[in-house]
XYZ file of C-alpha atoms in Angstrom:
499
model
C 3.400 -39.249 20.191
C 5.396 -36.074 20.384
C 8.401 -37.976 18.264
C 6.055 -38.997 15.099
C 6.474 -37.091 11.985
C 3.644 -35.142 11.544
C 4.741 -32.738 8.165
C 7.860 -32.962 6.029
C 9.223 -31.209 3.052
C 11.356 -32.993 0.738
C 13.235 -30.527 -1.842
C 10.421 -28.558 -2.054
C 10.704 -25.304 -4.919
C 7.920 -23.729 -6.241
C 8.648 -21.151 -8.787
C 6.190 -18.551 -11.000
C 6.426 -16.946 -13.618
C 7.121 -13.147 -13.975
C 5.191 -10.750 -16.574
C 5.753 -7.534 -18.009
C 2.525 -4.985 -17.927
C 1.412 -6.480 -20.932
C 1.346 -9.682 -19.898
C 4.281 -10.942 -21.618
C 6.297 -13.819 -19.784
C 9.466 -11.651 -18.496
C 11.396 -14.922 -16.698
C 10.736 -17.409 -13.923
C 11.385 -16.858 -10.404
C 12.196 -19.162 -7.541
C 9.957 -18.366 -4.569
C 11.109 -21.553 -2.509
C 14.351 -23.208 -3.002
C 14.959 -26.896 -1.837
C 13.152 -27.099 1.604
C 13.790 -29.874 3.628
C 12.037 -29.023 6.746
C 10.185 -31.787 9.261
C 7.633 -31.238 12.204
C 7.363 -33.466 14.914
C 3.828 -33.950 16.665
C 3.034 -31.531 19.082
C 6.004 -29.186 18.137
C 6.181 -25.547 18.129
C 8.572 -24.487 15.145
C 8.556 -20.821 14.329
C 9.806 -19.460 10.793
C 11.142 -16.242 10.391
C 12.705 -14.433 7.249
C 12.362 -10.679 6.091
C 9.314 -9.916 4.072
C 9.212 -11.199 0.915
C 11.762 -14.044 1.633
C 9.204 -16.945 0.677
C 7.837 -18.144 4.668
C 4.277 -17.168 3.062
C 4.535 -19.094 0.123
C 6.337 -22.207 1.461
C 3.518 -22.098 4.162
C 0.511 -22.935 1.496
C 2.257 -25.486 0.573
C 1.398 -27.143 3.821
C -2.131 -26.397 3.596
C -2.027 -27.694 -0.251
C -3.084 -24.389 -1.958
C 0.183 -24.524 -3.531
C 1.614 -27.451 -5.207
C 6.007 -27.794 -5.325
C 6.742 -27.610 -8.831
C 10.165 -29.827 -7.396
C 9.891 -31.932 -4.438
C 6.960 -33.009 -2.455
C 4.799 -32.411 0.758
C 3.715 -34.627 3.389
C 1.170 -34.004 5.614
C 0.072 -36.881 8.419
C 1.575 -39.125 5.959
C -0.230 -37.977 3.059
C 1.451 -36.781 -0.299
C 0.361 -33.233 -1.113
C 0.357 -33.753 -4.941
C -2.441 -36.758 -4.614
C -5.502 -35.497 -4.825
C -7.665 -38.065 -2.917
C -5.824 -36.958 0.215
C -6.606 -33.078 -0.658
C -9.608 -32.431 2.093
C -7.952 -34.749 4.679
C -4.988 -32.138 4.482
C -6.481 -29.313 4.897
C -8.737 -30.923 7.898
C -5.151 -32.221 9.328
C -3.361 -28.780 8.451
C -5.269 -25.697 9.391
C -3.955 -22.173 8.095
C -4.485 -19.101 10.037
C -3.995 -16.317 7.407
C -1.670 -12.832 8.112
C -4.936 -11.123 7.423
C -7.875 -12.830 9.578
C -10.518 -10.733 6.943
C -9.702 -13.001 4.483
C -11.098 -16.077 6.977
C -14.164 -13.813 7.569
C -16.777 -13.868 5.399
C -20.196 -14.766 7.647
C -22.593 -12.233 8.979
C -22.166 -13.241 12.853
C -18.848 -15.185 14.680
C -20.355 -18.133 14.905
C -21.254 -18.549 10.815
C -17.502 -17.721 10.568
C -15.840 -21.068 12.981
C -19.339 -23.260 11.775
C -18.241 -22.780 8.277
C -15.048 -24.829 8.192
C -17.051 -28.006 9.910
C -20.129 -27.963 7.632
C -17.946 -27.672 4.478
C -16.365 -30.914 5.456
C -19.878 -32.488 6.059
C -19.460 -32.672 9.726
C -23.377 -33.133 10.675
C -24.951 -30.230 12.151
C -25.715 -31.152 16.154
C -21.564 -32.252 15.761
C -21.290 -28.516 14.277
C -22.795 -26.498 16.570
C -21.152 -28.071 19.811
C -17.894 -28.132 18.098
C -18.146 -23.852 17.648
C -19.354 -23.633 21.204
C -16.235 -25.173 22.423
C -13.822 -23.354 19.889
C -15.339 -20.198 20.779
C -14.843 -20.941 24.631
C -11.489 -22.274 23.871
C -10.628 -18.738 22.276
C -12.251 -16.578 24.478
C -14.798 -15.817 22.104
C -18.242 -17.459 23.617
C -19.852 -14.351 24.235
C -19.166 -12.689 20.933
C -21.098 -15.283 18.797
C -24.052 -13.315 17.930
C -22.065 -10.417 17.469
C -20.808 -9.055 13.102
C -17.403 -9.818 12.593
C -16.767 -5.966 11.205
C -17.277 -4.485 15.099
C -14.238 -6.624 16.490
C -10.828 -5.806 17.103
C -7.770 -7.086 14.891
C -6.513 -9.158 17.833
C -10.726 -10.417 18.391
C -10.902 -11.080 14.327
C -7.760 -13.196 14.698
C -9.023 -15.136 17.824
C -12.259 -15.733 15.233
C -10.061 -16.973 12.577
C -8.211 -19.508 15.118
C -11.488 -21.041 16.424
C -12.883 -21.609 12.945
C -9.624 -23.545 12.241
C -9.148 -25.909 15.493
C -13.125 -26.352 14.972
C -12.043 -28.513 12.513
C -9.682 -30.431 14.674
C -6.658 -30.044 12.839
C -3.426 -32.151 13.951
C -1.002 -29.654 12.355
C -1.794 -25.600 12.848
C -0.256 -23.028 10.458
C -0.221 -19.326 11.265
C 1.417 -16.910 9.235
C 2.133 -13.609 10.781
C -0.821 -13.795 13.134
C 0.827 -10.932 15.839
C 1.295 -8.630 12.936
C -1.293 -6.392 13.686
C -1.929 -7.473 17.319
C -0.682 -5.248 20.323
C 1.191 -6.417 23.120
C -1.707 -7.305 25.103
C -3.003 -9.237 22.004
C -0.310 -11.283 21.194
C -0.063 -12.306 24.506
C -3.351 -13.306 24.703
C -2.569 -15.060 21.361
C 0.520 -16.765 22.645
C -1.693 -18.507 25.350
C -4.210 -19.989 23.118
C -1.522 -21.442 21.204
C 0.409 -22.557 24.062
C -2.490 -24.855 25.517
C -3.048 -26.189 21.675
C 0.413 -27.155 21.572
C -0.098 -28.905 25.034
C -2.827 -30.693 23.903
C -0.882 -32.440 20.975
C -1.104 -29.973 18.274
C 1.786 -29.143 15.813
C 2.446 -25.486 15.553
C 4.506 -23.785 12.587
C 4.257 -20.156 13.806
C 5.399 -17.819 10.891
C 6.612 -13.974 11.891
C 10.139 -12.107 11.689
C 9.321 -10.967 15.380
C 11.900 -12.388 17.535
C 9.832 -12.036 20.734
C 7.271 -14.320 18.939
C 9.876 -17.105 18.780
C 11.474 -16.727 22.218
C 8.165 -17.017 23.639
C 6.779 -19.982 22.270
C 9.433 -22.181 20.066
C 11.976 -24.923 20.258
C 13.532 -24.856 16.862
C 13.520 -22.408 14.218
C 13.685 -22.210 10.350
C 15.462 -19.335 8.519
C 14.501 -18.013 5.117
C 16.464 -15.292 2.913
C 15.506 -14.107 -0.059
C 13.692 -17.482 -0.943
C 16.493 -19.934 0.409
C 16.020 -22.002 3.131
C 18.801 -20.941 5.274
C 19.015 -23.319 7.886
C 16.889 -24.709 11.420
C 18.290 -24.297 15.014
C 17.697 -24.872 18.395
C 16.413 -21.605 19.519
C 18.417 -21.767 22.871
C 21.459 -22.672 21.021
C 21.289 -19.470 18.503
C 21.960 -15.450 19.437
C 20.101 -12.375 17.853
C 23.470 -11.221 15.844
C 23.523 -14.912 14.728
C 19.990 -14.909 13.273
C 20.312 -11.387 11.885
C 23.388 -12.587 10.118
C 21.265 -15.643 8.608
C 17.885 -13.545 7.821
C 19.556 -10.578 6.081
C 23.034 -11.952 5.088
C 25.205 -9.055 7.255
C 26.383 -8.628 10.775
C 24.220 -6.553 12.781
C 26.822 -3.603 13.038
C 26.190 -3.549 9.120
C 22.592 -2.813 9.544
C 23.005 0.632 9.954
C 24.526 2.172 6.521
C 24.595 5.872 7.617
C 26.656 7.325 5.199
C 29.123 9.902 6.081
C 27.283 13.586 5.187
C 28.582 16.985 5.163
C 26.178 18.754 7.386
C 24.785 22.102 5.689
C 22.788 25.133 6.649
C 19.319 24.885 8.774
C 16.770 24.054 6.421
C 13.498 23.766 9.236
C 13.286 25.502 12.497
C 10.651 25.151 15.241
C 10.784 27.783 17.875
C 8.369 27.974 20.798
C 5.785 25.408 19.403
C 2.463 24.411 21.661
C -0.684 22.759 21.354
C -2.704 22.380 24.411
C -2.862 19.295 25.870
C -0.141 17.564 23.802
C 3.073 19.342 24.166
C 4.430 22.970 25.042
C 7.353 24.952 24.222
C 8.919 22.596 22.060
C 12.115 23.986 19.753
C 14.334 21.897 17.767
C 16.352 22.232 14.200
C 17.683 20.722 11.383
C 19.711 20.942 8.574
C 20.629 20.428 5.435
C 22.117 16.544 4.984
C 21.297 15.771 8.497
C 19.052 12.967 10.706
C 17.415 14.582 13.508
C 16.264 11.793 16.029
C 12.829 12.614 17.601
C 12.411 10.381 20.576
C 10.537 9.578 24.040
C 8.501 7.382 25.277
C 4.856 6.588 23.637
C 2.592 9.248 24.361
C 5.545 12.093 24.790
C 4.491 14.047 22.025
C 6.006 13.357 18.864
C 3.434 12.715 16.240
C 1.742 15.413 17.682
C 4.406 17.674 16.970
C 5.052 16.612 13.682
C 1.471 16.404 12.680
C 1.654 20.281 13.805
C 4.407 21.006 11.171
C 2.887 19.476 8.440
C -0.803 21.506 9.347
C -2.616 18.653 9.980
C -3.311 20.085 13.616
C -3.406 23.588 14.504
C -0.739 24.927 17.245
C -1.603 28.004 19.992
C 1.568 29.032 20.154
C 5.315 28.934 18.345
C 6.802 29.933 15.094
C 8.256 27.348 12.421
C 10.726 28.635 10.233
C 12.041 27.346 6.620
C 15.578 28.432 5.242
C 15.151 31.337 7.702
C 11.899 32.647 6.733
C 8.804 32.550 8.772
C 6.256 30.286 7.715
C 2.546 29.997 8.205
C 1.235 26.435 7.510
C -2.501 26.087 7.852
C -2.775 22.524 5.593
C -0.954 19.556 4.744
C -0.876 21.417 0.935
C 1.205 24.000 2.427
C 3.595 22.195 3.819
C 4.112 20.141 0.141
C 4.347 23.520 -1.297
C 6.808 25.242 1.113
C 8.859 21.658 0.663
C 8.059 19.563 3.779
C 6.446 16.061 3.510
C 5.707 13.727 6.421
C 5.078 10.063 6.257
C 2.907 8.794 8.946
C 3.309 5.963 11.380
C 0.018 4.609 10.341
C 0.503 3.721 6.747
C -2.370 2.076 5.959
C -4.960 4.273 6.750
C -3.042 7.807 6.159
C -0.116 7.096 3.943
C -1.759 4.542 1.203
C -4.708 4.126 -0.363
C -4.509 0.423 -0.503
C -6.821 -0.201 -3.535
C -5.279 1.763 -5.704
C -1.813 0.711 -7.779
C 1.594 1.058 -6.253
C 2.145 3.778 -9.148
C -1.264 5.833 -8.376
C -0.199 5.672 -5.078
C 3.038 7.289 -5.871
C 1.891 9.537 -8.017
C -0.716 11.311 -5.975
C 0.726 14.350 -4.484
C 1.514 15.493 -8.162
C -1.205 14.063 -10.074
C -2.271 17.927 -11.280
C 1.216 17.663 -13.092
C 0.294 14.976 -15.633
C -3.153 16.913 -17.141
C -6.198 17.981 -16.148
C -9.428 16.330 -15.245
C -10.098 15.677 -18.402
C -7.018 14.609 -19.890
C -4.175 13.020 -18.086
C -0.907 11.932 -19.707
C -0.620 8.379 -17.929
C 2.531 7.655 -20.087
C 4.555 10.084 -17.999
C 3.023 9.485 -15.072
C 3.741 5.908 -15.151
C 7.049 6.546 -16.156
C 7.956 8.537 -13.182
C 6.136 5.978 -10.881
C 8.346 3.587 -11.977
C 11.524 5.524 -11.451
C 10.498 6.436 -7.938
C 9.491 2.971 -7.047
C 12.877 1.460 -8.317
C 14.839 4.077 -6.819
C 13.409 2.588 -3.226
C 13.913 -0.973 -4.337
C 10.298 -1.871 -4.085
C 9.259 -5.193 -4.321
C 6.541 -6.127 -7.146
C 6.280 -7.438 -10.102
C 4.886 -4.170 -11.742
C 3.525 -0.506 -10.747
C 0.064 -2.042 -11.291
C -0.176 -3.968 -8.112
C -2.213 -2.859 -5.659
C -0.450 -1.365 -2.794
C -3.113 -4.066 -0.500
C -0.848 -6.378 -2.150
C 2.773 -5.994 -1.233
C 4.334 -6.645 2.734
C 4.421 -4.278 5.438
C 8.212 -2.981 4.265
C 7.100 -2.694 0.989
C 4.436 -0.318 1.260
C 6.555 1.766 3.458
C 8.846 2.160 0.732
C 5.664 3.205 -1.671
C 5.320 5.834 0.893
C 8.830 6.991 0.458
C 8.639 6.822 -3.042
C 5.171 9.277 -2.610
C 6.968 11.409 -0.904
C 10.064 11.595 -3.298
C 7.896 12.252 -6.366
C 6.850 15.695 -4.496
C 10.038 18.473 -4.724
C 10.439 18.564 -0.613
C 13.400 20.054 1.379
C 12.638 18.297 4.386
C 11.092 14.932 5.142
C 9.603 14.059 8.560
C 9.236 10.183 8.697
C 7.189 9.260 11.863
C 8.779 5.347 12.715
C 8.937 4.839 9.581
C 10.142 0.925 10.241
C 7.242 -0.130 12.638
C 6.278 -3.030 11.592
C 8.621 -4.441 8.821
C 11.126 -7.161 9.386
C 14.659 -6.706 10.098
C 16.073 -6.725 6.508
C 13.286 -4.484 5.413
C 14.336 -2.256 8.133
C 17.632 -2.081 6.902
C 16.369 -1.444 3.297
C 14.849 1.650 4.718
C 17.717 2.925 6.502
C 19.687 2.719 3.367
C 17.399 4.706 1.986
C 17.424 7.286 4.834
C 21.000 7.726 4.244
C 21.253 8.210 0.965
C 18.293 10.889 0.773
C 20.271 12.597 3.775
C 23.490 12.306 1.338
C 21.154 14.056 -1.695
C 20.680 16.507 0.444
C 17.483 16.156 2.474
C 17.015 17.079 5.805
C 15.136 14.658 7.519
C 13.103 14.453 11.471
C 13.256 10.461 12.107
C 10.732 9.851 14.797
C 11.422 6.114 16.707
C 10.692 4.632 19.968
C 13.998 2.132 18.923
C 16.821 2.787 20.907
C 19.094 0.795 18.135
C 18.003 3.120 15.101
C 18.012 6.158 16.893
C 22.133 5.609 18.155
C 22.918 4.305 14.609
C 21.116 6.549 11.955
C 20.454 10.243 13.932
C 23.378 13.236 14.161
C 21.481 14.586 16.566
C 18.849 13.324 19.217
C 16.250 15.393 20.198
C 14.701 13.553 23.353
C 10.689 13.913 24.520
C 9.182 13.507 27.615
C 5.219 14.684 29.007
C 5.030 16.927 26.035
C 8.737 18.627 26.255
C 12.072 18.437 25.013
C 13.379 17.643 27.927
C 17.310 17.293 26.380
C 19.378 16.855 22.955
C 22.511 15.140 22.497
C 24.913 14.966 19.494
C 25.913 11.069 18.063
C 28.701 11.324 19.637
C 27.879 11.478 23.144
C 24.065 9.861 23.122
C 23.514 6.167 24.389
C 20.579 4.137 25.216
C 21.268 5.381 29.135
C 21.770 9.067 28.563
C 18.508 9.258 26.500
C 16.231 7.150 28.773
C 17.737 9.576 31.803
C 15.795 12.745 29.631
């Protein structure tokens, strides 16, 4: 069984086409370019590729919510483009969505994983005993009764899984599912998928998280900027050889830090404490440099820099700017004095994800463009879309909502806030958490070239790698202390992890 074809791809494209803000066609774009991909029964295949790179997109077509506009689909057998087979497909290919909310739509769990069944016509005694045993299957028995809206990402997610393999698909697609999940989550995840693979499912696992693929696939499927790159044998492939193949450049490359003339101290912390987070913490930095703040989780980092920027209070300690004392008692008074910090938590404190990509960008000077009563969106558009292009966001216009774009795109809509705002110094709390590699390297680019403009800039990251390739200086945390700093030239991954 495990040798039958269960889904191929023969020169699949799909392409769209682009518009300007009013609507006007612009040009067409290629989101998938000549797949030819197959899945065996009962295979695990994972696809990775940088955000934006077309795994998404190509995975619909699977499901037969997108139709190739070259090429074709087939699915158990069964042509995508013929519409007879359309509701056998999508019983024989399930999709697991990135965001499980979008599955969720009943008033209690068990609405949710009935609702797949009964809109296939499977009778209702047949319905109810198959969400019993999907729930048990995904650990979520006892949580039937309970609303969807008081359950955990990783719980929502184990939801969205049962509702699918209640309709017992022979092909399983799940795109970015560990996205939002923590360690213990994804594991948990990992399991579930594990036995369904055992018991004869096909698996197409979609991420760019490489511990995703070493943990659960035989072969898998490269994408780059739309292209189909290539499949391997993930036993016969090495990380710097899938790097090279997601972004198109050596790993060594990933890193541009240019090289920066290092100026006068722009921020200084002397002394800081907060009680119960950290104590008698002092560090610098200057004009055109990368100050690494790092530690394990829980050292005392965001804490620190949530300090700075006034969203917490400190007891003790002294921050300086350009050698004058400072007093910051708000987040407004560290925009006006010329510090801005982008959080590690982007979605809920650096975007407001219903509004546009330019609103977004916008914000922090919005008093700028008029008043309340009159507001001059021409200019403010106009510098949204200058900020947003000089980050290299990805969208089709300013007008999309930020909800919209991928997790390295939004990041860059928070640099692109923070860059409308005249700021000195920029404290960027992991500001790659959660984007793929090639996003990650977008970002670093853009690190070094703000550092190069003249910005002085506190990267805080848990990654070894970024830290040693982007930071002049490594400010190391441990229990709420700096317990040591080292210059670029003398830091590695075993110095830091002795502090």
């Amino acid at each position: 069984m495990k040798n039958e074809e269960m889904l191929r791809t023969e020169n699949l494209t799909f392409e769209y086409i682009r518009r300007d803000e009013e609507g006007n066609v612009e040009g067409i774009t290629k989101a998938v370019d000549q797949v030819n991909l197959d899945v065996k029964r009962g295979e695990f295949i994972a696809v990775l590729g940088h955000n934006g790179s077309g795994k998404s997109t190509l995975a619909k077509h699977f499901n037969a919510l997108l139709y190739p506009t070259e090429g074709a689909v087939w699915v158990d057998g069964m042509n995508t483009l013929e519409d007879s087979h359309l509701w056998d497909i999508r019983q024989n290919a399930g999709m697991i969505f990135q965001n499980p909310d979008n599955q969720i739509i009943g008033q209690v769990v068990e609405e949710d994983v009935g609702f797949g069944p009964e809109n296939m016509g499977v009778p209702t005694q047949e319905i109810w005993q198959r969400v019993e045993e999907s729930l048990k299957a995904v650990g979520m028995y006892e949580y039937r009764k309970a609303s969807p809206n008081h359950l955990s990402g990783g719980q929502k997610q184990r939801v969205s899984i049962a509702g699918v393999i209640a309709m017992h698909p022979k092909c399983i697609i799940m795109d970015e599912p560990t996205a939002a999940l923590t360690k213990r989550e994804s594991e948990e995840l990992y399991k579930i998928t594990e036995k369904l693979r055992d018991e004869g499912a096909s698996i197409i696992f979609i991420s760019h998280r490489f511990e995703d693929m070493y943990r659960l696939a035989s072969r898998v499927t490269v994408f780059r900027d739309s292209q189909y790159i290539g499949c391997y044998q993930v036993d016969e492939i090495t990380n710097e050889e899938l790097i090279k193949a997601m972004v198109g450049r050596e790993i060594k490359d990933l890193f541009p830090k240019p090289d920066v003339e290092i100026g006068e101290e722009v921020l200084s912390v002397k002394h800081l404490s907060r009680v119960g987070y950290f104590k008698d913490v002092s560090f610098n930095v200057r004009k055109g440099e990368i100050l690494g703040l790092t530690g394990l989780v829980g050292a005392g980092r965001t804490e620190v820099c949530e300090t700075i920027f006034g969203l917490e209070k400190a007891e003790e300690g002294e921050i300086y700017l350009n050698g004058q004392k400072v007093r910051i008692q708000c987040p407004q008074d560290a925009m006006k004095l010329g510090i801005g910090y982008l959080p590690e938590d982007r979605q809920h404190q650096g975007l407001i994800l219903d509004w546009e990509i330019g609103r977004n960008i916008t914000l922090p000077i919005i008093d700028q463009f008029g008043s309340k009563i009159w507001l001059n969106e021409k200019k403010e558009r106009e510098l949204a879309k200058e900020q947003a292009e000089r980050v290299d966001t990805k969208a089709l216009t300013i007008f999309v909502k930020a909800s919209a774009l991928s997790g390295g795109n939004q990041q860059k809509v928070v640099v692109a806030k923070l860059l409308s705002a005249d700021l000195k110094v920029l404290i960027l709390d992991e500001p790659t958490k959660g984007v793929d590699v090639g996003a990650k390297a977008a970002i670093y680019k853009i690190m070094g070239d703000l550092a190069k403009s003249g910005y002085a800039i506190v990267m805080v990251s848990s990654e070894m790698p970024e830290i040693l390739g982007m930071c002049d200086r490594i400010s190391v945390m441990c229990d709420g202390r700096v317990t040591g700093e080292l210059n670029c030239g003398e830091a590695t991954q075993e110095r830091i992890l002795e502090h």
